[in-house]
Amino acid sequence: MATDWHSQSRTPYLSELYWRAATRRKITGITLPEDGFRCWVNVDPKHLAAYRKVCGFTEDGLLPPTYPHVLAFALQMQLLTAKAFPFPLLGLVHLANRIRILRPLGAVARVQVNVRVHNLQPHAKGAVFELVTTIDDALGPLWEAESQMLCKGVKLVGEAIEPSQDSVLAMNEVTRWWAPSEIGRRYARVSGDYNPIHLSAVSARLFGFPRAIAHGLWIKARTLAALSGHLPTSNIEIAVQFKRPVRLPSEVVLLASAAGSSGDLKLVGAGDLEHMLGTWRPLV
């Protein structure tokens, strides 16, 4: 499917997009739009420093590998709340995330963000699609990602997809940390993602969760911050599957294989409950 790109001079205001999200609760079709949005965005050093602090990254001269998701968030929201998009944003479930770092993320001050959706497929609980985000600088492609999203209740013809699982290498504990009850609100302030299921126990219960749960992309960011120096800084693909949500507050334990160009990781909670499984591999 060819993408119909819409170039913009600035990113949209999130307040308007959240209003759209709150007032759209019905599935209106089963076809993804061909529209894509793109915009040049400046990296704000103060905002970057705040993101590093919330996610545990140190100042090393490189953008954190998950930070482009934050640069793209407003455009992603614009796409997922557009009239042509058939599924309500509230209720989408983030199942998996894959990022590819094509070149080192150093000395990056201004980038072009591009977002689109594709690859709608049947799932046992509804339908899944991929939210695709790419980042370019003046030299060309720099970073790209796919987030696999589930919309429950959608009925498509065809066989439901099954998640693939790579072989698991031997893993040892790398570190453990406490995910405090306020981390959802702290991450929301730097990411723009104010989904109620992350903010407090009261707001989470409105959507069927007994307690607030951590943002999936905060979990991935905090994990990669803990693995700084363990993974290559470019020419790498880092893929994770989000298994069970991290209820706040709670302690989590990070396991990983030995440092190198390829490896596996796992984040677990009490009783060895699997929260996230992942791999890192060199780009082919």
mmCIF file of N, CA, C and O in Angstrom, residues 95-196:
data_model
loop_
_atom_site.group_PDB
_atom_site.id
_atom_site.type_symbol
_atom_site.label_atom_id
_atom_site.label_comp_id
_atom_site.label_asym_id
_atom_site.label_seq_id
_atom_site.Cartn_x
_atom_site.Cartn_y
_atom_site.Cartn_z
ATOM 1 N N LEU A 95 1.284 -4.571 22.142
ATOM 2 C CA LEU A 95 1.736 -5.942 22.316
ATOM 3 C C LEU A 95 3.247 -6.103 22.176
ATOM 4 O O LEU A 95 3.855 -6.927 22.871
ATOM 5 N N ALA A 96 3.845 -5.363 21.259
ATOM 6 C CA ALA A 96 5.262 -5.555 20.971
ATOM 7 C C ALA A 96 5.830 -4.281 20.372
ATOM 8 O O ALA A 96 5.102 -3.447 19.827
ATOM 9 N N ASN A 97 7.159 -4.155 20.479
ATOM 10 C CA ASN A 97 7.841 -2.972 19.945
ATOM 11 C C ASN A 97 9.215 -3.389 19.438
ATOM 12 O O ASN A 97 9.937 -4.135 20.102
ATOM 13 N N ARG A 98 9.541 -2.878 18.262
ATOM 14 C CA ARG A 98 10.823 -3.189 17.637
ATOM 15 C C ARG A 98 11.448 -1.880 17.158
ATOM 16 O O ARG A 98 10.790 -1.098 16.461
ATOM 17 N N ILE A 99 12.690 -1.608 17.549
ATOM 18 C CA ILE A 99 13.386 -0.426 17.048
ATOM 19 C C ILE A 99 14.671 -0.860 16.356
ATOM 20 O O ILE A 99 15.273 -1.883 16.697
ATOM 21 N N ARG A 100 15.064 -0.079 15.366
ATOM 22 C CA ARG A 100 16.315 -0.299 14.647
ATOM 23 C C ARG A 100 17.096 1.003 14.650
ATOM 24 O O ARG A 100 16.582 2.042 14.202
ATOM 25 N N ILE A 101 18.318 0.944 15.160
ATOM 26 C CA ILE A 101 19.196 2.111 15.175
ATOM 27 C C ILE A 101 20.169 1.944 14.021
ATOM 28 O O ILE A 101 21.056 1.079 14.059
ATOM 29 N N LEU A 102 19.981 2.745 12.984
ATOM 30 C CA LEU A 102 20.740 2.560 11.752
ATOM 31 C C LEU A 102 22.122 3.185 11.826
ATOM 32 O O LEU A 102 23.079 2.653 11.260
ATOM 33 N N ARG A 103 22.221 4.322 12.523
ATOM 34 C CA ARG A 103 23.489 5.032 12.701
ATOM 35 C C ARG A 103 23.554 5.557 14.132
ATOM 36 O O ARG A 103 22.518 5.697 14.792
ATOM 37 N N PRO A 104 24.744 5.873 14.646
ATOM 38 C CA PRO A 104 24.829 6.395 16.017
ATOM 39 C C PRO A 104 23.978 7.646 16.203
ATOM 40 O O PRO A 104 23.934 8.518 15.326
ATOM 41 N N LEU A 105 23.288 7.729 17.346
ATOM 42 C CA LEU A 105 22.358 8.830 17.618
ATOM 43 C C LEU A 105 23.070 9.981 18.323
ATOM 44 O O LEU A 105 22.582 10.528 19.307
ATOM 45 N N GLY A 106 24.230 10.362 17.820
ATOM 46 C CA GLY A 106 24.994 11.461 18.400
ATOM 47 C C GLY A 106 24.847 12.741 17.596
ATOM 48 O O GLY A 106 24.617 12.704 16.384
ATOM 49 N N ALA A 107 24.963 13.885 18.289
ATOM 50 C CA ALA A 107 24.896 15.209 17.648
ATOM 51 C C ALA A 107 23.613 15.384 16.850
ATOM 52 O O ALA A 107 23.611 15.948 15.752
ATOM 53 N N VAL A 108 22.502 14.883 17.398
ATOM 54 C CA VAL A 108 21.205 14.979 16.718
ATOM 55 C C VAL A 108 20.420 16.129 17.329
ATOM 56 O O VAL A 108 20.060 16.085 18.506
ATOM 57 N N ALA A 109 20.146 17.170 16.536
ATOM 58 C CA ALA A 109 19.422 18.334 17.040
ATOM 59 C C ALA A 109 18.096 18.562 16.333
ATOM 60 O O ALA A 109 17.200 19.204 16.892
ATOM 61 N N ARG A 110 17.959 18.059 15.115
ATOM 62 C CA ARG A 110 16.737 18.281 14.342
ATOM 63 C C ARG A 110 16.515 17.061 13.453
ATOM 64 O O ARG A 110 17.440 16.620 12.755
ATOM 65 N N VAL A 111 15.301 16.524 13.479
ATOM 66 C CA VAL A 111 14.994 15.313 12.713
ATOM 67 C C VAL A 111 13.638 15.446 12.044
ATOM 68 O O VAL A 111 12.783 16.224 12.476
ATOM 69 N N GLN A 112 13.462 14.687 10.975
ATOM 70 C CA GLN A 112 12.141 14.561 10.363
ATOM 71 C C GLN A 112 11.489 13.284 10.866
ATOM 72 O O GLN A 112 12.049 12.195 10.753
ATOM 73 N N VAL A 113 10.298 13.432 11.444
ATOM 74 C CA VAL A 113 9.531 12.307 11.987
ATOM 75 C C VAL A 113 8.479 11.908 10.960
ATOM 76 O O VAL A 113 7.780 12.773 10.405
ATOM 77 N N ASN A 114 8.350 10.607 10.716
ATOM 78 C CA ASN A 114 7.375 10.085 9.759
ATOM 79 C C ASN A 114 6.589 8.960 10.435
ATOM 80 O O ASN A 114 7.199 8.042 11.009
ATOM 81 N N VAL A 115 5.258 9.006 10.363
ATOM 82 C CA VAL A 115 4.440 7.968 10.987
ATOM 83 C C VAL A 115 3.365 7.488 10.021
ATOM 84 O O VAL A 115 2.812 8.263 9.236
ATOM 85 N N ARG A 116 3.073 6.198 10.076
ATOM 86 C CA ARG A 116 2.019 5.583 9.269
ATOM 87 C C ARG A 116 1.599 4.281 9.938
ATOM 88 O O ARG A 116 2.232 3.831 10.903
ATOM 89 N N VAL A 117 0.542 3.652 9.437
ATOM 90 C CA VAL A 117 0.092 2.353 9.925
ATOM 91 C C VAL A 117 -0.018 1.394 8.750
ATOM 92 O O VAL A 117 -0.279 1.800 7.614
ATOM 93 N N HIS A 118 0.199 0.103 9.041
ATOM 94 C CA HIS A 118 0.031 -0.908 7.991
ATOM 95 C C HIS A 118 -0.085 -2.286 8.627
ATOM 96 O O HIS A 118 -0.057 -2.447 9.829
ATOM 97 N N ASN A 119 -0.251 -3.292 7.761
ATOM 98 C CA ASN A 119 -0.179 -4.707 8.135
ATOM 99 C C ASN A 119 -1.275 -5.112 9.126
ATOM 100 O O ASN A 119 -1.001 -5.693 10.180
ATOM 101 N N LEU A 120 -2.513 -4.853 8.772
ATOM 102 C CA LEU A 120 -3.651 -5.279 9.589
ATOM 103 C C LEU A 120 -3.856 -6.775 9.415
ATOM 104 O O LEU A 120 -3.972 -7.266 8.286
ATOM 105 N N GLN A 121 -3.924 -7.505 10.542
ATOM 106 C CA GLN A 121 -4.059 -8.960 10.502
ATOM 107 C C GLN A 121 -4.997 -9.446 11.597
ATOM 108 O O GLN A 121 -5.146 -8.787 12.638
ATOM 109 N N PRO A 122 -5.608 -10.620 11.395
ATOM 110 C CA PRO A 122 -6.455 -11.195 12.453
ATOM 111 C C PRO A 122 -5.625 -11.592 13.674
ATOM 112 O O PRO A 122 -4.451 -11.939 13.560
ATOM 113 N N HIS A 123 -6.265 -11.534 14.827
ATOM 114 C CA HIS A 123 -5.655 -11.940 16.092
ATOM 115 C C HIS A 123 -6.719 -12.686 16.888
ATOM 116 O O HIS A 123 -7.924 -12.476 16.691
ATOM 117 N N ALA A 124 -6.278 -13.551 17.779
ATOM 118 C CA ALA A 124 -7.233 -14.341 18.565
ATOM 119 C C ALA A 124 -8.204 -13.466 19.350
ATOM 120 O O ALA A 124 -9.333 -13.874 19.626
ATOM 121 N N LYS A 125 -7.783 -12.240 19.698
ATOM 122 C CA LYS A 125 -8.632 -11.351 20.485
ATOM 123 C C LYS A 125 -9.177 -10.178 19.672
ATOM 124 O O LYS A 125 -9.800 -9.279 20.243
ATOM 125 N N GLY A 126 -8.928 -10.153 18.368
ATOM 126 C CA GLY A 126 -9.416 -9.047 17.546
ATOM 127 C C GLY A 126 -8.586 -8.901 16.288
ATOM 128 O O GLY A 126 -8.565 -9.785 15.435
ATOM 129 N N ALA A 127 -7.879 -7.781 16.184
ATOM 130 C CA ALA A 127 -7.011 -7.532 15.033
ATOM 131 C C ALA A 127 -5.798 -6.750 15.496
ATOM 132 O O ALA A 127 -5.877 -5.945 16.430
ATOM 133 N N VAL A 128 -4.662 -6.983 14.828
ATOM 134 C CA VAL A 128 -3.441 -6.260 15.142
ATOM 135 C C VAL A 128 -2.978 -5.497 13.905
ATOM 136 O O VAL A 128 -3.254 -5.886 12.769
ATOM 137 N N PHE A 129 -2.279 -4.403 14.154
ATOM 138 C CA PHE A 129 -1.667 -3.631 13.075
ATOM 139 C C PHE A 129 -0.358 -3.069 13.599
ATOM 140 O O PHE A 129 -0.068 -3.129 14.805
ATOM 141 N N GLU A 130 0.445 -2.538 12.693
ATOM 142 C CA GLU A 130 1.728 -1.957 13.077
ATOM 143 C C GLU A 130 1.701 -0.445 12.881
ATOM 144 O O GLU A 130 1.311 0.058 11.823
ATOM 145 N N LEU A 131 2.093 0.253 13.937
ATOM 146 C CA LEU A 131 2.318 1.687 13.885
ATOM 147 C C LEU A 131 3.798 1.878 13.565
ATOM 148 O O LEU A 131 4.657 1.507 14.364
ATOM 149 N N VAL A 132 4.091 2.417 12.393
ATOM 150 C CA VAL A 132 5.457 2.516 11.896
ATOM 151 C C VAL A 132 5.951 3.955 12.046
ATOM 152 O O VAL A 132 5.286 4.899 11.607
ATOM 153 N N THR A 133 7.104 4.105 12.664
ATOM 154 C CA THR A 133 7.711 5.415 12.870
ATOM 155 C C THR A 133 9.137 5.382 12.353
ATOM 156 O O THR A 133 9.890 4.460 12.673
ATOM 157 N N THR A 134 9.496 6.371 11.546
ATOM 158 C CA THR A 134 10.875 6.482 11.078
ATOM 159 C C THR A 134 11.384 7.888 11.353
ATOM 160 O O THR A 134 10.616 8.859 11.361
ATOM 161 N N ILE A 135 12.685 7.967 11.597
ATOM 162 C CA ILE A 135 13.345 9.232 11.900
ATOM 163 C C ILE A 135 14.492 9.424 10.903
ATOM 164 O O ILE A 135 15.327 8.533 10.728
ATOM 165 N N ASP A 136 14.508 10.583 10.246
ATOM 166 C CA ASP A 136 15.583 10.941 9.330
ATOM 167 C C ASP A 136 16.266 12.205 9.838
ATOM 168 O O ASP A 136 15.617 13.063 10.449
ATOM 169 N N ASP A 137 17.570 12.320 9.573
ATOM 170 C CA ASP A 137 18.245 13.597 9.777
ATOM 171 C C ASP A 137 18.717 14.105 8.416
ATOM 172 O O ASP A 137 18.290 13.589 7.369
ATOM 173 N N ALA A 138 19.582 15.091 8.401
ATOM 174 C CA ALA A 138 20.015 15.676 7.139
ATOM 175 C C ALA A 138 20.758 14.681 6.252
ATOM 176 O O ALA A 138 20.838 14.871 5.030
ATOM 177 N N LEU A 139 21.286 13.607 6.858
ATOM 178 C CA LEU A 139 22.042 12.611 6.098
ATOM 179 C C LEU A 139 21.186 11.462 5.604
ATOM 180 O O LEU A 139 21.655 10.629 4.835
ATOM 181 N N GLY A 140 19.934 11.378 6.074
ATOM 182 C CA GLY A 140 19.064 10.296 5.637
ATOM 183 C C GLY A 140 18.504 9.499 6.792
ATOM 184 O O GLY A 140 18.478 9.955 7.945
ATOM 185 N N PRO A 141 18.046 8.258 6.539
ATOM 186 C CA PRO A 141 17.431 7.427 7.584
ATOM 187 C C PRO A 141 18.370 7.213 8.763
ATOM 188 O O PRO A 141 19.545 6.923 8.596
ATOM 189 N N LEU A 142 17.801 7.349 9.974
ATOM 190 C CA LEU A 142 18.586 7.282 11.202
ATOM 191 C C LEU A 142 18.070 6.212 12.158
ATOM 192 O O LEU A 142 18.845 5.514 12.817
ATOM 193 N N TRP A 143 16.738 6.081 12.248
ATOM 194 C CA TRP A 143 16.104 5.233 13.279
ATOM 195 C C TRP A 143 14.730 4.849 12.762
ATOM 196 O O TRP A 143 14.070 5.623 12.066
ATOM 197 N N GLU A 144 14.273 3.655 13.101
ATOM 198 C CA GLU A 144 12.921 3.241 12.704
ATOM 199 C C GLU A 144 12.349 2.284 13.739
ATOM 200 O O GLU A 144 13.093 1.652 14.501
ATOM 201 N N ALA A 145 11.022 2.210 13.759
ATOM 202 C CA ALA A 145 10.354 1.378 14.766
ATOM 203 C C ALA A 145 9.012 0.892 14.262
ATOM 204 O O ALA A 145 8.361 1.546 13.429
ATOM 205 N N GLU A 146 8.601 -0.261 14.784
ATOM 206 C CA GLU A 146 7.230 -0.748 14.611
ATOM 207 C C GLU A 146 6.665 -1.107 15.972
ATOM 208 O O GLU A 146 7.316 -1.829 16.739
ATOM 209 N N SER A 147 5.497 -0.577 16.269
ATOM 210 C CA SER A 147 4.764 -0.948 17.475
ATOM 211 C C SER A 147 3.553 -1.765 17.043
ATOM 212 O O SER A 147 2.729 -1.282 16.249
ATOM 213 N N GLN A 148 3.463 -2.998 17.534
ATOM 214 C CA GLN A 148 2.309 -3.837 17.201
ATOM 215 C C GLN A 148 1.187 -3.545 18.189
ATOM 216 O O GLN A 148 1.355 -3.670 19.406
ATOM 217 N N MET A 149 0.037 -3.152 17.659
ATOM 218 C CA MET A 149 -1.100 -2.735 18.470
ATOM 219 C C MET A 149 -2.278 -3.671 18.230
ATOM 220 O O MET A 149 -2.565 -4.060 17.094
ATOM 221 N N LEU A 150 -2.981 -4.003 19.318
ATOM 222 C CA LEU A 150 -4.161 -4.863 19.268
ATOM 223 C C LEU A 150 -5.411 -4.033 19.500
ATOM 224 O O LEU A 150 -5.483 -3.248 20.442
ATOM 225 N N CYS A 151 -6.404 -4.214 18.618
ATOM 226 C CA CYS A 151 -7.739 -3.669 18.852
ATOM 227 C C CYS A 151 -8.687 -4.838 19.082
ATOM 228 O O CYS A 151 -8.919 -5.657 18.175
ATOM 229 N N LYS A 152 -9.200 -4.940 20.297
ATOM 230 C CA LYS A 152 -10.083 -6.044 20.634
ATOM 231 C C LYS A 152 -11.457 -5.853 19.984
ATOM 232 O O LYS A 152 -11.925 -4.740 19.804
ATOM 233 N N GLY A 153 -12.088 -6.975 19.630
ATOM 234 C CA GLY A 153 -13.446 -6.929 19.100
ATOM 235 C C GLY A 153 -13.547 -6.767 17.603
ATOM 236 O O GLY A 153 -14.651 -6.835 17.049
ATOM 237 N N VAL A 154 -12.444 -6.582 16.899
ATOM 238 C CA VAL A 154 -12.471 -6.486 15.442
ATOM 239 C C VAL A 154 -12.474 -7.891 14.858
ATOM 240 O O VAL A 154 -11.717 -8.753 15.295
ATOM 241 N N LYS A 155 -13.322 -8.116 13.874
ATOM 242 C CA LYS A 155 -13.412 -9.437 13.262
ATOM 243 C C LYS A 155 -12.924 -9.350 11.817
ATOM 244 O O LYS A 155 -13.504 -8.653 10.993
ATOM 245 N N LEU A 156 -11.839 -10.074 11.529
ATOM 246 C CA LEU A 156 -11.274 -10.134 10.191
ATOM 247 C C LEU A 156 -11.285 -11.571 9.691
ATOM 248 O O LEU A 156 -11.188 -12.520 10.467
ATOM 249 N N VAL A 157 -11.381 -11.722 8.385
ATOM 250 C CA VAL A 157 -11.305 -13.043 7.772
ATOM 251 C C VAL A 157 -9.843 -13.456 7.713
ATOM 252 O O VAL A 157 -8.965 -12.669 7.374
ATOM 253 N N GLY A 158 -9.582 -14.722 8.061
ATOM 254 C CA GLY A 158 -8.219 -15.217 7.984
ATOM 255 C C GLY A 158 -7.785 -15.876 9.273
ATOM 256 O O GLY A 158 -8.490 -15.840 10.292
ATOM 257 N N GLU A 159 -6.598 -16.471 9.252
ATOM 258 C CA GLU A 159 -6.070 -17.178 10.406
ATOM 259 C C GLU A 159 -5.353 -16.213 11.336
ATOM 260 O O GLU A 159 -4.570 -15.364 10.884
ATOM 261 N N ALA A 160 -5.622 -16.333 12.631
ATOM 262 C CA ALA A 160 -4.997 -15.446 13.610
ATOM 263 C C ALA A 160 -3.495 -15.689 13.658
ATOM 264 O O ALA A 160 -3.036 -16.831 13.600
ATOM 265 N N ILE A 161 -2.730 -14.600 13.768
ATOM 266 C CA ILE A 161 -1.281 -14.718 13.821
ATOM 267 C C ILE A 161 -0.851 -15.185 15.204
ATOM 268 O O ILE A 161 -1.517 -14.940 16.206
ATOM 269 N N GLU A 162 0.276 -15.866 15.242
ATOM 270 C CA GLU A 162 0.866 -16.311 16.498
ATOM 271 C C GLU A 162 2.209 -15.619 16.670
ATOM 272 O O GLU A 162 3.001 -15.561 15.722
ATOM 273 N N PRO A 163 2.494 -15.054 17.859
ATOM 274 C CA PRO A 163 3.778 -14.374 18.054
ATOM 275 C C PRO A 163 4.935 -15.354 17.951
ATOM 276 O O PRO A 163 4.872 -16.471 18.477
ATOM 277 N N SER A 164 5.999 -14.931 17.253
ATOM 278 C CA SER A 164 7.181 -15.778 17.123
ATOM 279 C C SER A 164 8.077 -15.600 18.341
ATOM 280 O O SER A 164 8.099 -14.552 18.968
ATOM 281 N N GLN A 165 8.812 -16.639 18.662
ATOM 282 C CA GLN A 165 9.691 -16.613 19.831
ATOM 283 C C GLN A 165 11.064 -17.119 19.423
ATOM 284 O O GLN A 165 11.209 -18.261 18.981
ATOM 285 N N ASP A 166 12.081 -16.245 19.499
ATOM 286 C CA ASP A 166 13.439 -16.655 19.181
ATOM 287 C C ASP A 166 13.982 -17.589 20.263
ATOM 288 O O ASP A 166 13.493 -17.619 21.384
ATOM 289 N N SER A 167 15.019 -18.355 19.915
ATOM 290 C CA SER A 167 15.671 -19.190 20.917
ATOM 291 C C SER A 167 16.278 -18.313 22.011
ATOM 292 O O SER A 167 16.784 -17.234 21.747
ATOM 293 N N VAL A 168 16.197 -18.779 23.232
ATOM 294 C CA VAL A 168 16.636 -17.997 24.383
ATOM 295 C C VAL A 168 18.030 -18.436 24.806
ATOM 296 O O VAL A 168 18.278 -19.615 25.042
ATOM 297 N N LEU A 169 18.945 -17.477 24.904
ATOM 298 C CA LEU A 169 20.288 -17.744 25.398
ATOM 299 C C LEU A 169 20.277 -17.757 26.925
ATOM 300 O O LEU A 169 19.325 -17.308 27.557
ATOM 301 N N ALA A 170 21.342 -18.275 27.509
ATOM 302 C CA ALA A 170 21.456 -18.274 28.970
ATOM 303 C C ALA A 170 21.497 -16.846 29.481
ATOM 304 O O ALA A 170 22.238 -16.004 28.954
ATOM 305 N N MET A 171 20.696 -16.552 30.509
ATOM 306 C CA MET A 171 20.609 -15.197 31.037
ATOM 307 C C MET A 171 20.905 -15.176 32.526
ATOM 308 O O MET A 171 20.583 -16.133 33.242
ATOM 309 N N ASN A 172 21.492 -14.081 32.987
ATOM 310 C CA ASN A 172 21.767 -13.861 34.399
ATOM 311 C C ASN A 172 21.191 -12.517 34.821
ATOM 312 O O ASN A 172 20.954 -11.632 33.984
ATOM 313 N N GLU A 173 20.959 -12.367 36.122
ATOM 314 C CA GLU A 173 20.431 -11.100 36.618
ATOM 315 C C GLU A 173 21.449 -9.979 36.379
ATOM 316 O O GLU A 173 22.622 -10.099 36.710
ATOM 317 N N VAL A 174 20.955 -8.882 35.798
ATOM 318 C CA VAL A 174 21.773 -7.694 35.567
ATOM 319 C C VAL A 174 21.562 -6.677 36.675
ATOM 320 O O VAL A 174 22.493 -6.136 37.253
ATOM 321 N N THR A 175 20.297 -6.438 36.992
ATOM 322 C CA THR A 175 19.954 -5.482 38.034
ATOM 323 C C THR A 175 18.479 -5.669 38.383
ATOM 324 O O THR A 175 17.759 -6.437 37.745
ATOM 325 N N ARG A 176 18.033 -4.954 39.402
ATOM 326 C CA ARG A 176 16.619 -4.900 39.756
ATOM 327 C C ARG A 176 16.317 -3.490 40.217
ATOM 328 O O ARG A 176 17.201 -2.772 40.673
ATOM 329 N N TRP A 177 15.081 -3.084 40.051
ATOM 330 C CA TRP A 177 14.710 -1.742 40.487
ATOM 331 C C TRP A 177 13.259 -1.705 40.928
ATOM 332 O O TRP A 177 12.473 -2.592 40.616
ATOM 333 N N TRP A 178 12.942 -0.662 41.664
ATOM 334 C CA TRP A 178 11.592 -0.438 42.171
ATOM 335 C C TRP A 178 10.866 0.500 41.226
ATOM 336 O O TRP A 178 11.363 1.582 40.906
ATOM 337 N N ALA A 179 9.707 0.093 40.739
ATOM 338 C CA ALA A 179 8.855 0.946 39.910
ATOM 339 C C ALA A 179 7.837 1.617 40.834
ATOM 340 O O ALA A 179 6.881 0.966 41.272
ATOM 341 N N PRO A 180 8.018 2.888 41.176
ATOM 342 C CA PRO A 180 7.163 3.531 42.172
ATOM 343 C C PRO A 180 5.775 3.856 41.630
ATOM 344 O O PRO A 180 5.542 3.874 40.415
ATOM 345 N N SER A 181 4.861 4.131 42.528
ATOM 346 C CA SER A 181 3.469 4.365 42.130
ATOM 347 C C SER A 181 3.315 5.599 41.268
ATOM 348 O O SER A 181 2.395 5.678 40.449
ATOM 349 N N GLU A 182 4.236 6.580 41.386
ATOM 350 C CA GLU A 182 4.087 7.829 40.631
ATOM 351 C C GLU A 182 4.817 7.814 39.295
ATOM 352 O O GLU A 182 4.789 8.812 38.561
ATOM 353 N N ILE A 183 5.449 6.692 38.925
ATOM 354 C CA ILE A 183 6.261 6.700 37.705
ATOM 355 C C ILE A 183 5.403 6.912 36.459
ATOM 356 O O ILE A 183 5.865 7.492 35.462
ATOM 357 N N GLY A 184 4.161 6.465 36.482
ATOM 358 C CA GLY A 184 3.279 6.702 35.342
ATOM 359 C C GLY A 184 3.047 8.180 35.097
ATOM 360 O O GLY A 184 3.051 8.652 33.957
ATOM 361 N N ARG A 185 2.855 8.933 36.173
ATOM 362 C CA ARG A 185 2.639 10.387 36.031
ATOM 363 C C ARG A 185 3.936 11.077 35.615
ATOM 364 O O ARG A 185 3.922 12.009 34.810
ATOM 365 N N ARG A 186 5.060 10.633 36.156
ATOM 366 C CA ARG A 186 6.345 11.236 35.796
ATOM 367 C C ARG A 186 6.667 10.975 34.331
ATOM 368 O O ARG A 186 7.118 11.876 33.613
ATOM 369 N N TYR A 187 6.435 9.755 33.869
ATOM 370 C CA TYR A 187 6.709 9.449 32.466
ATOM 371 C C TYR A 187 5.731 10.182 31.545
ATOM 372 O O TYR A 187 6.108 10.620 30.453
ATOM 373 N N ALA A 188 4.486 10.328 31.984
ATOM 374 C CA ALA A 188 3.505 11.050 31.169
ATOM 375 C C ALA A 188 3.952 12.485 30.915
ATOM 376 O O ALA A 188 3.748 13.031 29.817
ATOM 377 N N ARG A 189 4.569 13.111 31.912
ATOM 378 C CA ARG A 189 4.987 14.508 31.756
ATOM 379 C C ARG A 189 6.086 14.662 30.707
ATOM 380 O O ARG A 189 6.171 15.708 30.061
ATOM 381 N N VAL A 190 6.927 13.647 30.514
ATOM 382 C CA VAL A 190 7.992 13.781 29.508
ATOM 383 C C VAL A 190 7.609 13.152 28.170
ATOM 384 O O VAL A 190 8.178 13.513 27.138
ATOM 385 N N SER A 191 6.651 12.243 28.164
ATOM 386 C CA SER A 191 6.276 11.553 26.924
ATOM 387 C C SER A 191 5.029 12.121 26.275
ATOM 388 O O SER A 191 4.822 11.949 25.066
ATOM 389 N N GLY A 192 4.158 12.768 27.085
ATOM 390 C CA GLY A 192 2.869 13.221 26.577
ATOM 391 C C GLY A 192 1.779 12.172 26.654
ATOM 392 O O GLY A 192 0.616 12.461 26.356
ATOM 393 N N ASP A 193 2.105 10.946 27.069
ATOM 394 C CA ASP A 193 1.146 9.848 27.104
ATOM 395 C C ASP A 193 0.438 9.822 28.454
ATOM 396 O O ASP A 193 0.931 9.240 29.418
ATOM 397 N N TYR A 194 -0.755 10.430 28.487
ATOM 398 C CA TYR A 194 -1.543 10.525 29.714
ATOM 399 C C TYR A 194 -2.693 9.515 29.728
ATOM 400 O O TYR A 194 -3.769 9.802 30.246
ATOM 401 N N ASN A 195 -2.468 8.336 29.195
ATOM 402 C CA ASN A 195 -3.483 7.295 29.258
ATOM 403 C C ASN A 195 -3.836 7.044 30.725
ATOM 404 O O ASN A 195 -2.948 6.807 31.553
ATOM 405 N N PRO A 196 -5.127 7.078 31.085
ATOM 406 C CA PRO A 196 -5.523 6.959 32.498
ATOM 407 C C PRO A 196 -5.070 5.674 33.182
ATOM 408 O O PRO A 196 -4.927 5.653 34.408
#
